[in-house]
């Protein structure tokens, strides 16, 4: 079984867009201990890929990013085995937490091991980019500076001790609909060097000051709940509060668990889906070989 942890954007910026319309990213991402569980089995030789989830509303066919990951590896490396993928979903869907990308990355890691492909994290990232911009990061799933179209992942040191409160409003946000509204002339860019310096110095306060998301005003204009949640998190005692990805999920940062719990309790009246989590480091895909995946021929 592979753990597929959710990601949060400690920073999200886009300096420009490429001629093909895709965004250049400048992001600092971290992963948290809220994870989908992905079980992968290879059996027989009929080449069929099957995805099952426990949600009832996610697609089970090639629209599922986990399916796409298996198909991509099978086609690229001419593998004929059938692949059965079971996803136990814990990450909220369409929430800016990269759930689909995390599942896809878990399948890339799992099949890389099951099929003894010996692909390096860089190779898995290159493949992952063909699925979604967040997949390369999810291959690593540890705090990292991500640039390019999402394929340049530079792992960062472990974060200082902290607790994160995650609040997912009822509304789901379509990522493309937010990205279409970016006006590059008007973006107020974030200060990535400040955040990177704070992380390297293990400076908790510096991290809190430097978290930023240039897309927050765009999402918050359409979904006022985003700004409301940020304000409430700070009011209940979080040291920083920001939106992740294109939203609508908002997270707050606290030094102590008791404070995080207080913030979570305070939010209970405003938001039904609230989690108290910690950053996790899955580490490079190459270090994941202990996690058992099963092969049945
Ligand atoms: P991103 O910001 O990377 O677009 P997100 O974190 O906001 O993603 P996801 O939970 O990845 O959102 O879901 C985005 C869309 O991807 C959903 O509409 C969903 O139907 C589709 N999807 C495909 N495969 C999966 C999967 N395995 N898990 C969740 N969503 C999936």
Coordinates of N, CA and C and ligand atoms in Angstrom, one line a residue, residues 7 36 53 57-59 63-66 87 89 91-101 103 132 134 173 175 245-247, ligand 1:
X7 N -1.1 17.8 -0.3 CA -0.1 18.9 -0.3 C -0.8 20.2 0.1
X36 N -4.5 9.8 1.2 CA -5.3 8.7 0.6 C -4.4 7.4 0.7
X53 N -12.6 3.3 -6.1 CA -12.5 4.2 -5.0 C -13.7 4.0 -4.1
X57 N -18.3 8.9 -6.3 CA -18.5 10.0 -7.3 C -17.2 10.3 -8.1
X58 N -16.1 9.7 -7.7 CA -14.9 9.9 -8.6 C -14.9 9.0 -9.8
X59 N -14.4 9.4 -10.9 CA -14.4 8.5 -12.1 C -13.5 7.4 -11.9
X63 N -10.4 9.0 -16.8 CA -10.4 10.4 -16.2 C -9.8 10.4 -14.8
X64 N -9.6 9.2 -14.2 CA -9.0 9.2 -12.9 C -7.5 9.3 -13.1
X65 N -6.8 10.2 -12.3 CA -5.4 10.5 -12.5 C -4.6 9.2 -12.2
X66 N -5.1 8.4 -11.2 CA -4.4 7.2 -10.9 C -4.3 6.2 -12.1
X87 N -8.4 2.9 -4.2 CA -8.1 4.1 -3.5 C -9.0 4.4 -2.4
X89 N -10.1 7.0 -0.1 CA -10.0 8.5 -0.3 C -10.2 9.2 1.1
X91 N -8.4 12.5 1.3 CA -8.1 13.9 0.9 C -9.4 14.5 0.2
X92 N -9.9 15.7 0.7 CA -11.0 16.3 0.1 C -10.8 16.5 -1.4
X93 N -11.8 16.3 -2.2 CA -11.6 16.4 -3.7 C -11.9 17.9 -4.2
X94 N -11.1 18.2 -5.2 CA -11.2 19.6 -5.8 C -11.1 20.6 -4.7
X95 N -10.1 20.5 -3.9 CA -10.0 21.4 -2.7 C -8.7 22.2 -2.7
X96 N -7.8 22.0 -3.8 CA -6.5 22.6 -3.8 C -5.5 21.9 -3.0
X97 N -5.8 20.6 -2.7 CA -4.9 19.8 -1.9 C -4.2 18.7 -2.7
X98 N -4.4 18.7 -4.0 CA -3.7 17.8 -4.9 C -4.0 16.4 -4.7
X99 N -5.2 16.0 -4.3 CA -5.6 14.6 -4.1 C -5.4 13.7 -5.3
X100 N -5.9 14.2 -6.4 CA -5.7 13.3 -7.6 C -4.2 13.2 -8.0
X101 N -3.5 14.2 -7.9 CA -2.0 14.2 -8.2 C -1.3 13.2 -7.2
X103 N -2.6 10.6 -5.7 CA -2.9 9.3 -6.1 C -2.1 8.8 -7.3
X132 N -0.3 15.9 -14.5 CA -0.8 17.2 -13.9 C 0.5 17.9 -13.3
X134 N 1.0 19.1 -10.5 CA 1.4 18.8 -9.1 C 1.9 17.4 -8.9
X173 N -13.9 24.1 -6.1 CA -13.4 25.1 -7.1 C -12.7 24.4 -8.2
X175 N -10.0 24.3 -10.9 CA -8.7 25.0 -11.0 C -8.7 25.8 -12.3
X245 N -3.4 26.1 -3.1 CA -3.7 26.0 -4.5 C -4.7 27.0 -5.0
X246 N -5.6 26.6 -5.8 CA -6.7 27.5 -6.3 C -7.8 27.6 -5.3
X247 N -7.7 26.9 -4.1 CA -8.7 27.0 -3.1 C -9.8 25.9 -3.3
Ligands
LIG1 P1 -5.5 20.5 -8.7 O1 -5.3 21.8 -7.9 O2 -4.2 19.7 -8.8 O3 -6.3 20.7 -9.9 P2 -7.2 19.7 -6.5 O4 -6.4 19.3 -5.4 O5 -7.9 21.0 -6.4 O6 -6.4 19.6 -7.8 P3 -8.3 17.0 -6.9 O7 -8.8 16.5 -5.6 O8 -7.0 16.5 -7.4 O9 -8.3 18.6 -6.8 O10 -9.5 16.9 -8.0 C1 -9.5 17.6 -9.2 C2 -10.4 16.9 -10.2 O11 -9.7 15.7 -10.6 C3 -11.7 16.4 -9.7 O12 -12.7 17.0 -10.5 C4 -11.8 14.9 -9.9 O13 -12.9 14.4 -10.5 C5 -10.5 14.6 -10.8 N1 -9.8 13.4 -10.3 C6 -9.3 12.5 -11.1 N2 -8.7 11.5 -10.4 C7 -8.8 11.8 -9.1 C8 -8.4 11.2 -7.9 N3 -7.7 10.0 -7.9 N4 -8.7 11.8 -6.8 C9 -9.3 13.0 -6.8 N5 -9.8 13.6 -7.9 C10 -9.5 13.0 -9.1

